[in-house]
């Protein structure tokens, strides 16, 4: 009798022990959930931090008297108290999830999934949530569930081995199994836990710095420009499916080598001009914009843009000519290149001549389509140089220009298979109709964009199947540095047809027909799409 009471007691303690371990597994799963959500938030939607979104949601729904009580009681620490209580609630719920998953599968998974649904709802219903705001909490939830299942499976294996070792089976192998089971659970839990803390804290800190730069950006006062761009009549064609003449910032393509968006504080930002110059120049943001801003419309293009691709966009920039600042420094003879440097370590090699030429509006830009540069487009200052691919000219988060030579210095992409000098190859693109989207027989507008920065587009020609090249109607260009829209009405007959486009620039050159890959200095070729016309 005495023996069975003892083992009943032992079994009870044992349940407690498994309960504690499973609670720990639950907490680690929640940590993994939050850490992954923070990391993804950093990459796709910075406002999507689950803890902060749920906190903000709680603030919104808490009744006014309770809010006043909290402020009266905790003063300015009220937010910290709120986040602390929220963290405590998360730890308790996570521990419960772990225990449930161990004793009554799959209720732990259900608890985590529920937390996922709540935080996703809190995030996507916040004003100003981006379309991708749901991604961080959803991916976080999936990871949290996977970690929970993974850890609890290990814990159960360990528990099973422990039970077997206690039973009257040959002791040695069962005890060994128990040891292995324990180790595998502890290593997995410890490993995931440590990784979650490092990733989560790191991502949160980065998220917080960019949030504070976001606030500085919103408060930044930039003087009005002295001149503005006039969009001529007829600059925009009315065709369904054509790209807008001015690309909205939110849709503007983005290419960066940095894993996360650099956070640059405009109040401490400095621009240095050095190298082969008579006099080193250093400017603050106020010095720069104090020189007077002008407005420029320029179409940027990436060397990685395939024929027909989307790595091209047009914006109205406000900035200061780079030549004015280079003149203050006085480039020395013998220099032929300017190596621009960014806070993220990125560098670009631009021919000195392209930056000093009076005929080319190379600028330090501070505004893009009427607002301070978005963080991801180089806030607070970037370069924009008409006619050169972005990688050799459009340095974002720029802080230094080193006047040098192509002989002496090399930019980021040069040892990576791209040319040191890269003027944009002029090109044309079909926006509509698209391969895979059938159109009805009858009158169909074929339309798209064409660009030949610094030179201008003279003509765009379209060929259907093996017919003659026909001249398309062009929109009125803003200037030679921006793309134009083109369109051609086509009496489409049922069946499948090839539609092909090519441009002629104002020098009379025809777009290169021969296909070239993007490396080393940009793609070439005529875009051809297969269009299905239904009867
Ligand atoms: N600091 C920095 N600047 C950069 C890059 C980069 O990776 N880092 N990419 C360049 C490339 S390849 C292009 S095409 C343009 C793209 O500018 P956008 O991202 O504003 O469209 O920025 C250029 N400036
Ligand atoms: Mo690029």
Coordinates of C-alpha atoms and ligand atoms in Angstrom, one line a residue:
X1 CA 0.0 0.0 0.0
X2 CA 2.7 2.4 1.1
X3 CA 4.5 1.9 -2.2
X4 CA 1.6 2.8 -4.4
X5 CA 0.9 6.0 -2.5
X6 CA 4.5 7.0 -3.0
X7 CA 4.3 6.4 -6.7
X8 CA 0.9 8.2 -6.9
X9 CA 2.6 11.2 -5.3
X10 CA 5.6 10.8 -7.6
X11 CA 3.2 10.8 -10.6
X12 CA 1.7 14.0 -9.4
X13 CA 5.0 15.8 -9.1
X14 CA 5.9 14.4 -12.5
X15 CA 2.8 16.0 -14.0
X16 CA 3.9 19.3 -12.4
X17 CA 7.3 19.0 -13.9
X18 CA 6.0 18.3 -17.4
X19 CA 3.6 21.2 -16.9
X20 CA 6.4 23.5 -16.2
X21 CA 8.5 22.3 -19.2
X22 CA 5.5 22.6 -21.5
X23 CA 4.8 26.1 -20.2
X24 CA 8.4 27.0 -21.1
X25 CA 8.0 25.6 -24.5
X26 CA 4.8 27.7 -24.9
X27 CA 6.7 30.9 -23.9
X28 CA 9.6 30.1 -26.3
X29 CA 7.0 29.5 -29.1
X30 CA 5.5 32.9 -28.4
X31 CA 8.9 34.5 -28.4
X32 CA 9.6 32.9 -31.8
X33 CA 6.2 34.2 -33.1
X34 CA 7.0 37.8 -32.0
X35 CA 10.6 37.8 -33.1
X36 CA 9.7 36.5 -36.6
X37 CA 6.9 39.1 -36.8
X38 CA 9.3 41.9 -35.9
X39 CA 11.9 40.7 -38.4
X40 CA 9.4 40.5 -41.2
X41 CA 7.9 43.8 -40.2
X42 CA 11.3 45.3 -40.7
X43 CA 11.5 44.0 -44.2
X44 CA 7.9 44.5 -45.5
X45 CA 5.8 46.7 -43.2
X46 CA 7.5 48.5 -40.4
X47 CA 4.2 49.4 -38.6
X48 CA 3.3 45.7 -38.2
X49 CA 4.8 45.0 -34.8
X50 CA 2.2 42.7 -33.2
X51 CA 2.8 43.8 -29.6
X52 CA 2.7 47.5 -30.4
X53 CA -0.4 47.1 -32.6
X54 CA -2.3 45.2 -29.9
X55 CA -1.1 47.8 -27.4
X56 CA -2.4 50.6 -29.6
X57 CA -5.7 48.6 -30.0
X58 CA -6.0 48.3 -26.2
X59 CA -5.5 52.0 -25.8
X60 CA -8.2 52.6 -28.4
X61 CA -10.8 50.4 -26.7
X62 CA -10.0 51.2 -23.1
X63 CA -12.8 53.4 -21.7
X64 CA -11.9 57.1 -21.1
X65 CA -12.2 56.9 -17.2
X66 CA -9.8 53.9 -17.1
X67 CA -7.4 55.8 -19.3
X68 CA -7.6 58.8 -17.0
X69 CA -7.1 56.6 -14.0
X70 CA -4.0 55.0 -15.7
X71 CA -2.5 58.5 -16.5
X72 CA -3.3 59.8 -13.0
X73 CA -1.8 56.7 -11.3
X74 CA 1.2 56.0 -13.5
X75 CA 1.8 59.4 -15.1
X76 CA 4.0 59.4 -18.1
X77 CA 4.9 55.7 -17.4
X78 CA 1.4 54.7 -18.4
X79 CA 2.5 53.3 -21.8
X80 CA 5.3 51.3 -20.1
X81 CA 2.8 49.9 -17.6
X82 CA 0.4 49.0 -20.5
X83 CA 3.2 47.3 -22.5
X84 CA 4.4 45.5 -19.4
X85 CA 1.0 44.2 -18.5
X86 CA 0.5 43.2 -22.1
X87 CA 3.9 41.3 -22.0
X88 CA 2.8 39.6 -18.8
X89 CA -0.5 38.6 -20.4
X90 CA 1.4 37.2 -23.4
X91 CA 3.7 35.2 -21.2
X92 CA 0.8 33.7 -19.2
X93 CA -1.2 32.9 -22.4
X94 CA 1.9 31.4 -24.0
X95 CA 2.5 29.2 -20.9
X96 CA -1.1 28.0 -21.0
X97 CA -0.8 27.3 -24.7
X98 CA 2.3 25.1 -24.0
X99 CA 0.5 23.2 -21.2
X100 CA -2.6 22.7 -23.3
X101 CA -0.6 21.4 -26.2
X102 CA 1.2 18.9 -23.9
X103 CA -1.9 17.5 -22.1
X104 CA -4.7 18.1 -24.6
X105 CA -3.5 18.5 -28.1
X106 CA -4.2 20.5 -30.2
X107 CA -5.5 23.2 -27.9
X108 CA -2.1 24.9 -27.6
X109 CA -2.0 25.4 -31.4
X110 CA -5.5 26.8 -31.2
X111 CA -4.5 29.4 -28.6
X112 CA -1.5 30.6 -30.7
X113 CA -3.6 30.7 -33.8
X114 CA -6.2 32.8 -31.9
X115 CA -3.4 35.2 -30.8
X116 CA -2.4 35.4 -34.4
X117 CA -5.9 36.3 -35.5
X118 CA -6.2 39.0 -32.8
X119 CA -2.9 40.6 -33.6
X120 CA -3.5 40.5 -37.4
X121 CA -6.9 42.1 -36.9
X122 CA -5.3 44.8 -34.6
X123 CA -2.6 45.5 -37.3
X124 CA -4.7 45.6 -40.4
X125 CA -7.4 47.8 -38.9
X126 CA -5.0 50.5 -37.9
X127 CA -5.2 53.6 -40.0
X128 CA -2.5 53.8 -42.6
X129 CA -1.7 50.1 -42.5
X130 CA 0.1 49.1 -45.7
X131 CA -1.4 46.4 -47.9
X132 CA 1.3 44.0 -46.7
X133 CA 0.7 44.7 -43.0
X134 CA -0.8 41.3 -42.5
X135 CA 2.3 39.5 -43.5
X136 CA 4.4 39.8 -40.3
X137 CA 1.7 38.6 -37.9
X138 CA 0.6 35.8 -40.2
X139 CA 4.2 34.5 -40.8
X140 CA 4.9 35.0 -37.1
X141 CA 1.8 32.9 -36.2
X142 CA 2.9 30.1 -38.5
X143 CA 6.4 30.0 -37.0
X144 CA 4.9 30.1 -33.5
X145 CA 2.7 27.1 -34.2
X146 CA 5.5 25.2 -35.8
X147 CA 7.8 25.8 -32.9
X148 CA 5.2 24.8 -30.4
X149 CA 4.4 21.5 -32.2
X150 CA 8.1 20.9 -32.6
X151 CA 9.0 21.5 -28.9
X152 CA 6.0 19.7 -27.4
X153 CA 6.6 16.6 -29.7
X154 CA 10.1 16.5 -28.2
X155 CA 8.9 16.9 -24.7
X156 CA 6.3 14.1 -25.2
X157 CA 9.1 11.9 -26.4
X158 CA 11.1 12.6 -23.3
X159 CA 8.1 12.0 -21.1
X160 CA 7.3 8.8 -22.9
X161 CA 10.9 7.6 -22.4
X162 CA 10.8 8.6 -18.7
X163 CA 7.7 6.6 -18.2
X164 CA 9.2 3.6 -19.9
X165 CA 12.3 3.9 -17.8
X166 CA 10.2 3.7 -14.6
X167 CA 8.2 0.7 -15.8
X168 CA 9.6 -2.8 -15.3
X169 CA 11.4 -2.9 -18.6
X170 CA 15.1 -3.6 -19.0
X171 CA 16.4 -0.3 -17.5
X172 CA 19.5 0.6 -19.5
X173 CA 18.1 1.4 -23.0
X174 CA 15.1 3.1 -21.5
X175 CA 17.2 5.3 -19.3
X176 CA 19.4 6.1 -22.3
X177 CA 16.3 7.1 -24.3
X178 CA 15.2 9.3 -21.4
X179 CA 18.6 11.1 -21.4
X180 CA 18.4 11.6 -25.2
X181 CA 14.9 12.8 -25.0
X182 CA 15.7 15.3 -22.3
X183 CA 18.7 16.6 -24.2
X184 CA 16.9 17.0 -27.5
X185 CA 14.1 19.0 -25.8
X186 CA 16.4 21.2 -23.8
X187 CA 18.7 21.9 -26.7
X188 CA 15.8 22.8 -29.0
X189 CA 14.1 25.0 -26.5
X190 CA 17.2 26.8 -25.4
X191 CA 18.4 27.3 -29.0
X192 CA 15.0 28.6 -30.3
X193 CA 14.7 30.8 -27.2
X194 CA 18.1 32.4 -27.5
X195 CA 17.6 33.0 -31.2
X196 CA 14.2 34.5 -30.7
X197 CA 15.5 36.9 -28.1
X198 CA 18.4 38.0 -30.3
X199 CA 16.4 38.4 -33.5
X200 CA 13.4 39.9 -31.7
X201 CA 15.3 42.5 -29.7
X202 CA 17.6 43.4 -32.7
X203 CA 14.6 43.8 -35.1
X204 CA 12.6 45.8 -32.5
X205 CA 15.6 48.2 -32.0
X206 CA 16.1 48.7 -35.7
X207 CA 12.3 49.2 -36.1
X208 CA 12.3 51.8 -33.4
X209 CA 15.2 53.8 -34.9
X210 CA 13.5 53.9 -38.3
X211 CA 10.2 54.9 -36.6
X212 CA 11.9 57.8 -35.0
X213 CA 13.5 58.9 -38.3
X214 CA 10.0 58.5 -39.8
X215 CA 8.8 61.1 -37.3
X216 CA 11.7 63.4 -38.1
X217 CA 10.8 63.1 -41.8
X218 CA 7.2 64.0 -41.1
X219 CA 8.3 67.1 -39.2
X220 CA 11.0 68.2 -41.6
X221 CA 10.4 71.6 -43.1
X222 CA 11.9 72.0 -46.5
X223 CA 11.8 75.5 -48.2
X224 CA 9.6 75.9 -51.2
X225 CA 11.3 75.5 -54.6
X226 CA 12.2 78.5 -56.7
X227 CA 10.9 76.8 -59.8
X228 CA 8.5 74.1 -60.5
X229 CA 8.0 71.6 -63.4
X230 CA 5.0 72.4 -65.7
X231 CA 3.3 69.3 -67.0
X232 CA 2.3 70.2 -70.6
X233 CA -1.2 69.6 -72.0
X234 CA -1.4 66.2 -73.6
X235 CA 1.4 64.7 -71.4
X236 CA -0.9 61.9 -70.3
X237 CA -2.9 59.6 -72.6
X238 CA -6.1 58.2 -71.5
X239 CA -5.7 54.5 -72.1
X240 CA -6.8 51.8 -69.7
X241 CA -3.9 49.8 -68.4
X242 CA -1.1 52.3 -69.3
X243 CA 1.4 53.3 -66.6
X244 CA 0.7 56.7 -65.0
X245 CA 3.0 59.5 -66.3
X246 CA 4.2 60.2 -62.8
X247 CA 4.9 57.1 -60.7
X248 CA 3.4 57.4 -57.2
X249 CA 6.1 56.9 -54.5
X250 CA 4.3 53.9 -53.2
X251 CA 4.6 52.2 -56.6
X252 CA 8.1 53.3 -57.5
X253 CA 10.4 50.4 -58.0
X254 CA 13.1 49.9 -55.4
X255 CA 16.6 48.4 -55.5
X256 CA 18.9 48.3 -52.6
X257 CA 21.8 46.1 -51.5
X258 CA 21.1 46.9 -47.8
X259 CA 19.1 44.3 -45.9
X260 CA 17.2 47.0 -44.0
X261 CA 16.4 50.6 -44.8
X262 CA 19.1 52.8 -43.4
X263 CA 17.9 55.4 -40.8
X264 CA 19.6 58.7 -41.4
X265 CA 18.8 61.7 -39.1
X266 CA 18.6 64.8 -41.3
X267 CA 19.7 67.0 -38.3
X268 CA 23.1 65.3 -38.1
X269 CA 23.5 64.4 -41.8
X270 CA 26.5 65.8 -43.5
X271 CA 27.6 65.8 -47.1
X272 CA 31.4 65.8 -47.7
X273 CA 33.1 66.5 -51.0
X274 CA 36.7 65.4 -50.9
X275 CA 39.4 63.6 -52.9
X276 CA 40.9 65.4 -55.8
X277 CA 39.5 68.8 -55.0
X278 CA 41.1 72.2 -54.2
X279 CA 39.0 72.5 -51.1
X280 CA 37.1 70.0 -49.0
X281 CA 33.5 71.0 -48.6
X282 CA 31.1 69.9 -45.9
X283 CA 27.4 70.8 -45.9
X284 CA 24.5 70.2 -43.5
X285 CA 21.0 69.6 -44.7
X286 CA 20.1 73.2 -44.0
X287 CA 23.1 74.4 -45.9
X288 CA 22.1 72.2 -48.9
X289 CA 18.4 73.3 -49.1
X290 CA 19.5 76.8 -48.3
X291 CA 21.2 77.0 -51.6
X292 CA 17.7 77.1 -53.2
X293 CA 15.7 74.2 -54.6
X294 CA 14.4 73.7 -58.1
X295 CA 12.2 71.0 -59.5
X296 CA 13.2 68.4 -62.1
X297 CA 11.2 65.6 -63.7
X298 CA 13.5 62.6 -64.3
X299 CA 12.8 59.0 -65.2
X300 CA 15.1 56.6 -63.3
X301 CA 16.0 53.2 -64.8
X302 CA 17.7 50.2 -63.3
X303 CA 20.4 48.3 -65.2
X304 CA 18.5 45.1 -64.1
X305 CA 15.4 46.1 -66.0
X306 CA 14.7 43.3 -68.5
X307 CA 13.1 44.3 -71.8
X308 CA 9.4 45.0 -70.9
X309 CA 10.2 45.1 -67.2
X310 CA 9.1 47.3 -64.4
X311 CA 12.4 48.6 -62.9
X312 CA 11.8 52.1 -64.3
X313 CA 9.8 55.0 -62.8
X314 CA 9.2 58.6 -63.3
X315 CA 9.1 61.2 -60.5
X316 CA 9.3 64.9 -59.9
X317 CA 12.3 65.7 -57.7
X318 CA 13.3 68.8 -55.9
X319 CA 16.9 69.4 -55.3
X320 CA 20.2 71.2 -55.9
X321 CA 22.5 70.7 -58.9
X322 CA 25.5 68.6 -58.0
X323 CA 27.6 70.8 -60.3
X324 CA 27.0 73.8 -58.0
X325 CA 28.4 71.9 -55.0
X326 CA 31.3 70.4 -57.0
X327 CA 32.2 73.9 -58.1
X328 CA 32.6 75.0 -54.5
X329 CA 35.1 72.2 -54.0
X330 CA 37.0 72.7 -57.3
X331 CA 37.7 69.3 -58.9
X332 CA 41.4 69.0 -59.9
X333 CA 42.6 68.2 -63.4
X334 CA 43.2 64.6 -64.0
X335 CA 40.0 63.5 -62.1
X336 CA 37.5 61.7 -64.3
X337 CA 35.2 60.0 -61.8
X338 CA 33.1 60.8 -58.7
X339 CA 32.7 58.0 -56.2
X340 CA 29.5 58.6 -54.3
X341 CA 29.2 56.9 -50.9
X342 CA 26.1 56.0 -48.9
X343 CA 25.8 55.4 -45.1
X344 CA 25.1 51.7 -46.0
X345 CA 28.5 51.3 -47.6
X346 CA 27.1 51.4 -51.1
X347 CA 29.2 53.3 -53.7
X348 CA 28.6 54.4 -57.3
X349 CA 31.0 55.5 -59.9
X350 CA 29.8 58.5 -62.0
X351 CA 31.8 60.2 -64.7
X352 CA 32.8 63.6 -63.4
X353 CA 31.7 65.1 -66.6
X354 CA 28.1 63.9 -66.2
X355 CA 28.0 65.8 -62.9
X356 CA 29.6 69.1 -64.0
X357 CA 27.9 69.3 -67.4
X358 CA 25.6 72.4 -67.6
X359 CA 23.3 70.6 -70.0
X360 CA 22.6 67.6 -67.7
X361 CA 20.5 68.2 -64.5
X362 CA 22.3 65.9 -62.1
X363 CA 21.0 66.8 -58.6
X364 CA 21.0 66.1 -54.9
X365 CA 17.3 65.4 -54.5
X366 CA 15.5 66.0 -51.2
X367 CA 11.9 65.7 -52.3
X368 CA 10.1 63.1 -54.5
X369 CA 6.7 63.8 -55.9
X370 CA 6.1 66.6 -53.4
X371 CA 7.2 64.9 -50.2
X372 CA 10.5 64.5 -48.5
X373 CA 12.2 61.4 -50.0
X374 CA 10.6 58.3 -48.6
X375 CA 13.0 56.4 -46.3
X376 CA 13.4 53.6 -48.8
X377 CA 14.2 56.0 -51.6
X378 CA 17.2 57.6 -49.8
X379 CA 16.0 60.0 -47.1
X380 CA 17.2 62.6 -46.5
X381 CA 19.3 63.1 -49.7
X382 CA 20.0 61.0 -52.8
X383 CA 21.5 61.6 -56.2
X384 CA 19.5 61.6 -59.4
X385 CA 21.4 61.8 -62.7
X386 CA 19.4 61.8 -66.0
X387 CA 20.6 59.3 -68.6
X388 CA 22.7 57.0 -66.4
X389 CA 21.5 53.7 -64.8
X390 CA 20.8 54.0 -61.1
X391 CA 23.6 51.8 -60.0
X392 CA 26.2 54.2 -61.4
X393 CA 24.5 57.5 -60.4
X394 CA 21.5 57.4 -58.1
X395 CA 23.1 56.8 -54.7
X396 CA 20.6 56.9 -51.9
X397 CA 21.3 58.1 -48.3
X398 CA 24.4 59.8 -49.9
X399 CA 26.9 61.3 -47.5
X400 CA 30.1 61.7 -49.5
X401 CA 31.4 62.5 -53.0
X402 CA 35.0 61.5 -53.6
X403 CA 36.5 63.1 -56.7
X404 CA 38.8 60.5 -58.1
X405 CA 39.6 58.5 -61.2
X406 CA 38.2 55.3 -62.8
X407 CA 41.8 54.1 -62.6
X408 CA 42.1 54.5 -58.8
X409 CA 38.7 53.6 -57.5
X410 CA 35.9 51.1 -58.0
X411 CA 32.2 51.2 -57.1
X412 CA 30.1 48.5 -55.4
X413 CA 28.9 46.8 -58.5
X414 CA 32.1 47.0 -60.6
X415 CA 33.8 43.9 -59.2
X416 CA 30.4 42.1 -59.3
X417 CA 30.1 41.8 -63.1
X418 CA 28.7 45.3 -64.0
X419 CA 30.4 48.0 -66.1
X420 CA 32.0 50.9 -64.4
X421 CA 30.2 53.3 -66.8
X422 CA 26.6 52.7 -67.9
X423 CA 24.5 55.2 -69.9
X424 CA 20.9 54.1 -70.1
X425 CA 20.0 52.2 -73.3
X426 CA 16.9 53.8 -74.6
X427 CA 13.9 51.5 -74.7
X428 CA 10.2 51.0 -75.0
X429 CA 7.6 48.9 -73.2
X430 CA 4.1 47.6 -73.9
X431 CA 1.8 48.0 -70.9
X432 CA -1.4 46.9 -72.6
X433 CA -2.6 44.4 -73.8
X434 CA -0.7 41.8 -71.8
X435 CA 0.2 38.2 -72.6
X436 CA -2.3 36.0 -70.7
X437 CA -5.0 38.6 -70.5
X438 CA -7.3 38.1 -73.6
X439 CA -8.9 41.1 -75.2
X440 CA -12.2 41.2 -77.2
X441 CA -12.0 41.5 -81.0
X442 CA -12.6 45.1 -82.3
X443 CA -10.8 48.3 -81.5
X444 CA -8.0 47.6 -79.0
X445 CA -5.6 50.2 -77.7
X446 CA -2.0 49.1 -77.7
X447 CA -0.1 51.4 -75.3
X448 CA 3.0 51.8 -73.2
X449 CA 6.0 53.8 -72.3
X450 CA 9.3 54.8 -74.0
X451 CA 12.4 56.6 -72.6
X452 CA 15.6 58.0 -74.0
X453 CA 16.8 60.1 -71.1
X454 CA 18.8 63.3 -72.1
X455 CA 18.0 62.7 -75.8
X456 CA 14.2 62.3 -76.0
X457 CA 11.9 60.0 -77.9
X458 CA 11.2 60.9 -81.6
X459 CA 8.9 58.1 -82.5
X460 CA 7.5 54.8 -81.3
X461 CA 6.6 52.1 -83.8
X462 CA 4.4 49.1 -83.4
X463 CA 4.3 45.9 -85.6
X464 CA 1.5 43.3 -85.5
X465 CA 2.5 39.8 -86.6
X466 CA 4.6 40.3 -89.7
X467 CA 2.9 43.5 -90.8
X468 CA 4.5 46.9 -91.4
X469 CA 5.8 49.1 -88.6
X470 CA 3.2 51.7 -87.7
X471 CA 3.8 55.0 -86.0
X472 CA 2.1 55.2 -82.6
X473 CA 0.7 58.4 -81.1
X474 CA 3.0 60.0 -78.5
X475 CA 2.1 62.0 -75.4
X476 CA 3.6 65.4 -75.1
X477 CA 6.9 64.9 -73.3
X478 CA 7.6 66.8 -70.1
X479 CA 11.2 67.0 -71.1
X480 CA 13.9 64.8 -72.7
X481 CA 14.7 63.2 -69.3
X482 CA 11.3 61.7 -68.8
X483 CA 9.5 58.9 -70.5
X484 CA 6.6 59.4 -72.9
X485 CA 3.5 57.4 -73.3
X486 CA 2.5 56.0 -76.7
X487 CA -0.6 54.3 -78.1
X488 CA -1.9 52.7 -81.3
X489 CA -5.4 51.7 -82.1
X490 CA -5.6 48.3 -83.5
X491 CA -8.5 46.6 -85.2
X492 CA -8.0 43.2 -83.6
X493 CA -9.3 40.0 -85.2
X494 CA -10.0 36.9 -83.2
X495 CA -7.0 34.6 -82.8
X496 CA -3.5 35.0 -81.4
X497 CA -1.2 37.8 -82.5
X498 CA 2.3 39.1 -81.8
X499 CA 2.6 42.7 -80.9
X500 CA 6.1 44.2 -81.1
X501 CA 7.4 47.7 -80.2
X502 CA 10.5 49.7 -80.8
X503 CA 11.5 53.4 -80.3
X504 CA 13.5 55.9 -82.3
X505 CA 15.3 58.6 -80.4
X506 CA 15.8 62.2 -81.3
X507 CA 19.2 61.5 -82.7
X508 CA 17.5 59.3 -85.2
X509 CA 18.8 56.0 -83.8
X510 CA 16.5 53.0 -83.7
X511 CA 16.3 51.0 -80.5
X512 CA 18.8 48.0 -80.6
X513 CA 17.0 44.9 -81.9
X514 CA 19.6 42.4 -80.7
X515 CA 18.8 40.9 -77.3
X516 CA 21.3 41.5 -74.5
X517 CA 21.1 40.4 -70.9
X518 CA 21.2 42.9 -68.1
X519 CA 24.8 42.3 -67.2
X520 CA 27.2 44.0 -67.7
X521 CA 25.6 47.2 -68.9
X522 CA 21.8 46.8 -69.4
X523 CA 19.4 44.8 -71.5
X524 CA 18.5 45.5 -75.1
X525 CA 16.0 44.1 -77.6
X526 CA 12.4 44.8 -78.9
X527 CA 9.6 43.7 -76.6
X528 CA 7.2 41.3 -78.2
X529 CA 4.0 40.1 -76.6
X530 CA 1.6 37.3 -77.6
X531 CA -2.0 38.6 -77.4
X532 CA -5.1 36.4 -77.5
X533 CA -8.1 38.1 -79.1
X534 CA -11.4 36.4 -78.4
X535 CA -14.2 36.6 -80.9
Ligands
LIG1 N1 22.7 53.4 -51.1 C1 22.2 52.8 -52.2 N2 21.9 53.5 -53.3 C2 21.4 53.0 -54.4 C3 21.3 51.6 -54.5 C4 21.6 50.8 -53.4 O1 21.5 49.5 -53.4 N3 22.1 51.4 -52.2 N4 20.8 51.0 -55.6 C5 20.9 51.8 -56.9 C6 20.2 51.2 -58.0 S1 20.8 49.8 -58.7 C7 19.1 51.8 -58.5 S2 18.4 51.3 -59.9 C8 18.5 53.0 -57.9 C9 17.1 52.7 -57.5 O2 16.5 53.8 -56.8 P1 15.1 53.5 -56.1 O3 15.2 52.3 -55.2 O4 14.7 54.8 -55.4 O5 14.1 53.2 -57.3 O6 19.2 53.4 -56.7 C10 20.6 53.2 -56.7 N5 21.1 53.8 -55.4
LIG2 MO1 19.7 49.4 -60.6

